[in-house]
Short mmCIF file of C-alpha atoms in Angstrom, two decimals:
data_model
loop_
_atom_site.label_atom_id
_atom_site.label_comp_id
_atom_site.label_asym_id
_atom_site.label_seq_id
_atom_site.Cartn_x
_atom_site.Cartn_y
_atom_site.Cartn_z
CA MET A 1 6.40 2.08 -53.18
CA ASP A 2 6.82 0.09 -50.00
CA THR A 3 3.90 0.86 -47.61
CA ALA A 4 4.78 -1.70 -44.94
CA LEU A 5 4.87 -0.42 -41.38
CA PRO A 6 8.30 -0.29 -39.73
CA GLN A 7 9.07 -3.14 -37.40
CA ALA A 8 9.08 -2.36 -33.66
CA ASP A 9 12.48 -2.50 -32.05
CA PRO A 10 12.19 -5.23 -29.36
CA HIS A 11 15.10 -3.70 -27.43
CA ARG A 12 13.65 -0.21 -27.19
CA ARG A 13 12.20 0.70 -23.80
CA PHE A 14 9.35 3.16 -23.41
CA PRO A 15 8.78 5.13 -20.19
CA ALA A 16 5.71 4.01 -18.27
CA ALA A 17 4.28 7.51 -18.68
CA LEU A 18 3.98 6.88 -22.43
CA ARG A 19 1.91 3.74 -21.99
CA VAL A 20 -1.41 5.51 -22.46
CA GLY A 21 -4.43 3.92 -24.04
CA ARG A 22 -8.16 3.63 -24.41
CA GLY A 23 -10.82 2.10 -22.20
CA GLN A 24 -12.34 2.74 -18.83
CA VAL A 25 -11.01 4.91 -16.03
CA ASN A 26 -7.47 3.89 -15.16
CA LEU A 27 -5.69 4.24 -11.83
CA THR A 28 -2.37 5.14 -13.42
CA ASP A 29 -4.02 8.06 -15.20
CA LEU A 30 -5.61 9.19 -11.91
CA ALA A 31 -2.37 8.78 -9.95
CA ASP A 32 -0.52 10.91 -12.49
CA ARG A 33 -3.25 13.54 -12.51
CA TYR A 34 -3.25 13.92 -8.72
CA GLY A 35 0.51 13.66 -8.28
CA SER A 36 0.58 10.33 -6.43
CA ASP A 37 3.87 8.43 -6.39
CA LYS A 38 1.86 5.29 -7.13
CA GLY A 39 1.67 6.35 -10.78
CA SER A 40 3.94 6.13 -13.81
CA ALA A 41 6.53 8.64 -12.61
CA LYS A 42 7.79 6.51 -9.74
CA HIS A 43 6.51 3.26 -8.24
CA ARG A 44 3.88 2.19 -10.83
CA TYR A 45 1.77 0.49 -8.16
CA ALA A 46 -1.33 1.77 -9.94
CA GLU A 47 -0.76 -0.77 -12.73
CA LEU A 48 -1.11 -3.60 -10.22
CA TYR A 49 -3.97 -1.88 -8.42
CA GLN A 50 -5.98 -1.50 -11.63
CA LEU A 51 -5.93 -5.29 -11.90
CA LEU A 52 -6.75 -5.90 -8.23
CA PHE A 53 -9.27 -3.14 -7.59
CA LEU A 54 -11.36 -2.99 -10.77
CA PRO A 55 -13.91 -5.50 -9.38
CA TYR A 56 -14.42 -3.16 -6.39
CA ARG A 57 -14.93 -0.03 -8.45
CA ASP A 58 -18.72 0.28 -8.24
CA ARG A 59 -19.14 -1.36 -4.86
CA ALA A 60 -19.95 0.30 -1.55
CA PHE A 61 -17.18 -0.84 0.81
CA ASN A 62 -14.63 0.41 3.34
CA PHE A 63 -11.09 1.18 2.18
CA LEU A 64 -8.16 2.15 4.44
CA GLU A 65 -4.85 3.72 3.52
CA MET A 66 -2.13 4.39 6.09
CA GLY A 67 0.22 7.22 5.12
CA LEU A 68 -1.37 10.10 3.22
CA GLN A 69 1.46 12.39 2.08
CA ILE A 70 5.20 11.99 1.70
CA GLY A 71 7.48 13.97 3.99
CA GLY A 72 6.64 12.93 7.55
CA PRO A 73 8.82 11.89 10.49
CA GLU A 74 10.27 9.03 8.44
CA LEU A 75 12.16 11.76 6.54
CA GLY A 76 13.10 13.68 9.65
CA HIS A 77 10.19 16.14 9.71
CA SER A 78 7.88 16.82 12.64
CA ALA A 79 4.67 14.84 12.99
CA ASP A 80 3.04 18.24 13.48
CA ARG A 81 4.16 19.44 10.06
CA THR A 82 1.76 21.40 7.89
CA THR A 83 0.19 18.95 5.45
CA THR A 84 -0.89 20.26 2.07
CA ASP A 85 -2.47 17.50 0.00
CA CYS A 86 -3.78 13.92 -0.05
CA PRO A 87 -2.97 12.80 -3.60
CA SER A 88 -3.88 9.14 -3.24
CA VAL A 89 -7.05 9.89 -1.25
CA ARG A 90 -8.26 12.08 -4.11
CA MET A 91 -7.44 9.22 -6.48
CA TRP A 92 -9.33 6.62 -4.42
CA LEU A 93 -12.40 8.84 -4.04
CA GLU A 94 -12.64 9.24 -7.80
CA PHE A 95 -11.91 5.62 -8.66
CA PHE A 96 -14.31 4.22 -6.03
CA PRO A 97 -17.41 6.46 -6.28
CA LYS A 98 -19.35 4.47 -3.66
CA ALA A 99 -16.57 3.58 -1.21
CA LYS A 100 -15.91 5.06 2.21
CA VAL A 101 -12.22 5.97 2.20
CA HIS A 102 -10.47 5.97 5.57
CA GLY A 103 -7.08 7.59 6.05
CA LEU A 104 -4.64 7.08 8.91
CA ASP A 105 -1.51 9.16 9.49
CA VAL A 106 0.77 10.43 12.26
CA SER A 107 0.25 13.98 10.92
CA ASP A 108 -3.00 15.93 10.83
CA PHE A 109 -5.18 15.70 7.74
CA SER A 110 -8.47 16.61 9.41
CA TRP A 111 -8.68 19.68 7.16
CA PHE A 112 -9.39 17.44 4.15
CA GLU A 113 -13.16 17.27 3.81
CA ASP A 114 -15.23 14.92 1.73
CA PRO A 115 -18.46 13.18 2.76
CA ARG A 116 -16.87 9.80 1.97
CA PHE A 117 -13.54 10.43 3.72
CA VAL A 118 -12.77 9.69 7.38
CA PHE A 119 -9.43 10.66 8.94
CA THR A 120 -7.84 9.07 12.01
CA ARG A 121 -4.59 10.32 13.51
CA CYS A 122 -2.26 7.63 14.84
CA ASP A 123 1.36 7.14 15.89
CA MET A 124 2.28 3.73 14.49
CA ASP A 125 5.42 3.52 16.61
CA ARG A 126 3.21 2.16 19.40
CA ARG A 127 1.14 -0.93 18.81
CA ASP A 128 -1.37 0.01 21.50
CA ALA A 129 -1.89 3.34 19.70
CA ILE A 130 -2.77 1.50 16.47
CA ARG A 131 -5.21 -0.68 18.36
CA ALA A 132 -6.87 2.29 20.08
CA ALA A 133 -7.02 4.48 16.96
CA THR A 134 -8.63 1.79 14.80
CA ALA A 135 -10.93 0.21 17.40
CA ALA A 136 -14.01 2.04 16.14
CA LEU A 137 -13.32 1.52 12.44
CA PRO A 138 -15.61 -0.83 10.51
CA PRO A 139 -14.23 -3.98 8.83
CA MET A 140 -12.20 -3.07 5.74
CA GLU A 141 -12.14 -4.85 2.40
CA VAL A 142 -8.89 -3.22 1.25
CA ILE A 143 -6.03 -1.98 3.42
CA ILE A 144 -2.88 -0.31 2.07
CA ASP A 145 0.10 0.39 4.31
CA ASP A 146 2.02 3.31 2.78
CA ALA A 147 3.00 4.86 6.10
CA SER A 148 6.55 5.19 7.49
CA HIS A 149 7.80 1.86 6.00
CA ALA A 150 9.58 1.02 9.25
CA SER A 151 9.54 -2.75 9.71
CA HIS A 152 7.97 -2.77 13.17
CA HIS A 153 5.32 -0.25 12.08
CA GLN A 154 4.35 -2.48 9.17
CA GLN A 155 4.30 -5.56 11.35
CA PHE A 156 2.38 -3.97 14.23
CA ALA A 157 -0.23 -2.72 11.77
CA PHE A 158 -0.59 -6.09 10.08
CA LEU A 159 -1.03 -7.94 13.37
CA GLU A 160 -3.67 -5.47 14.53
CA LEU A 161 -5.58 -4.94 11.29
CA PHE A 162 -5.38 -8.13 9.25
CA PRO A 163 -7.64 -10.00 11.72
CA ARG A 164 -10.24 -7.30 11.13
CA LEU A 165 -9.98 -7.39 7.35
CA ALA A 166 -13.13 -8.75 5.74
CA SER A 167 -13.05 -12.27 4.33
CA GLY A 168 -11.82 -12.09 0.74
CA GLY A 169 -10.16 -8.74 1.41
CA LEU A 170 -6.73 -7.52 0.32
CA TYR A 171 -3.93 -6.27 2.59
CA ILE A 172 -1.12 -4.48 0.76
CA ILE A 173 2.24 -3.30 2.11
CA GLU A 174 4.18 -0.86 -0.06
CA ASP A 175 7.85 0.15 -0.26
CA LEU A 176 9.28 -2.99 1.32
CA ARG A 177 12.82 -2.29 0.15
CA TRP A 178 13.28 0.99 2.08
CA GLN A 179 13.20 1.55 5.84
CA PRO A 180 13.77 4.96 7.48
CA ALA A 181 16.81 5.34 9.73
CA THR A 182 14.73 7.57 11.99
CA TYR A 183 12.52 4.62 13.01
CA GLU A 184 14.05 1.30 11.99
CA ARG A 185 14.98 -0.98 14.88
CA GLU A 186 18.38 -2.64 14.74
CA GLY A 187 18.28 -6.37 14.01
CA ILE A 188 14.56 -6.59 13.32
CA THR A 189 13.40 -9.01 10.64
CA LYS A 190 12.50 -7.00 7.56
CA THR A 191 8.88 -7.21 6.46
CA ALA A 192 9.96 -8.26 2.96
CA ALA A 193 11.92 -11.21 4.36
CA LEU A 194 9.02 -12.12 6.65
CA PHE A 195 6.51 -12.43 3.82
CA ARG A 196 9.05 -13.91 1.41
CA SER A 197 9.62 -16.75 3.85
CA TYR A 198 5.88 -17.33 4.09
CA SER A 199 5.41 -17.15 0.32
CA GLU A 200 8.14 -19.71 -0.35
CA THR A 201 7.78 -22.09 2.59
CA GLY A 202 4.36 -21.49 4.13
CA ALA A 203 6.02 -20.50 7.43
CA PHE A 204 6.77 -17.13 8.98
CA VAL A 205 10.33 -16.70 10.27
CA HIS A 206 11.04 -13.81 12.63
CA GLN A 207 13.96 -13.03 14.93
CA ASP A 208 11.48 -12.34 17.75
CA PRO A 209 9.83 -15.66 18.78
CA ALA A 210 6.75 -13.86 20.12
CA MET A 211 6.22 -11.99 16.85
CA GLN A 212 6.81 -15.18 14.89
CA ALA A 213 4.14 -16.93 16.95
CA GLU A 214 1.65 -14.12 16.31
CA PHE A 215 2.24 -14.14 12.58
CA SER A 216 2.06 -17.94 12.50
CA ALA A 217 -1.31 -17.81 14.24
CA LEU A 218 -2.67 -15.89 11.22
CA ARG A 219 -1.61 -18.48 8.65
CA ALA A 220 -5.04 -20.14 8.68
CA ASP A 221 -6.59 -16.83 7.54
CA ILE A 222 -4.27 -16.27 4.57
CA SER A 223 -5.41 -17.43 1.14
CA GLY A 224 -2.32 -16.24 -0.72
CA CYS A 225 0.73 -14.00 -0.44
CA PHE A 226 2.33 -12.39 -3.48
CA LEU A 227 5.43 -10.20 -3.72
CA PHE A 228 6.27 -7.89 -6.60
CA GLN A 229 9.66 -6.38 -7.25
CA VAL A 230 10.74 -2.82 -8.06
CA GLY A 231 9.37 -1.91 -11.48
CA TYR A 232 8.02 -5.50 -11.76
CA ASN A 233 11.57 -6.53 -12.62
CA LYS A 234 12.28 -9.91 -11.03
CA THR A 235 15.99 -9.19 -10.82
CA ARG A 236 15.32 -6.42 -8.30
CA ARG A 237 14.31 -6.41 -4.63
CA ASP A 238 10.80 -7.06 -3.32
CA GLN A 239 8.83 -3.82 -3.22
CA VAL A 240 5.17 -4.58 -2.54
CA ALA A 241 3.31 -7.44 -0.82
CA VAL A 242 -0.30 -8.41 -1.48
CA ILE A 243 -1.92 -10.69 1.09
CA HIS A 244 -5.35 -12.14 0.29
CA LYS A 245 -7.56 -13.15 3.20
CA ARG A 246 -9.58 -16.35 3.13
#
């Protein structure tokens, strides 16, 4: 009787949701439990974040996420919509038991209460509003931009917040391949192209000379810039940028 195990088919693809396993707490498991689109059902960012954030897990530090629930003005809804959940905030609070989690959004999430959660409301369409809303925030060690995904919003936020990121911190911009028609400015340099140019050449290239100069002034503070594609498939478009501060 032949008791040999069948050989795995190298051409068979398994859904990310089936890639379960043993070991310590895992961000993909938490994302799936709380219904975050960072998990296995959609973007799979949690796989990357497990690698990046595990060293922070038991540290007391400040963490900021911009954009707390899908369905805001970027999809044509009112900024004054009724918000119902903060899936990723719940995930971060569980994964980082000692961290202070800060959330920023154009809609109101002040109803969400946790002793380690701080909410700030902000319209990212105005750079001065970002500056004013975040002026009192402490230095962050991790910042994630998952807000509207409009290019100028992403770029305004980076220019305002990256200088205040702690040395050695991580700045992450999600969903680079999609910009909302409700916000996107015609002719603006896409954030993906902006950081791709820096990653490949060491220089920022922007259609607005003033913006290019501001980004270029931050080059001395950047340790590394890494771009990951949709589904981590290199044949697809850039989807997430990770910028490490010196």
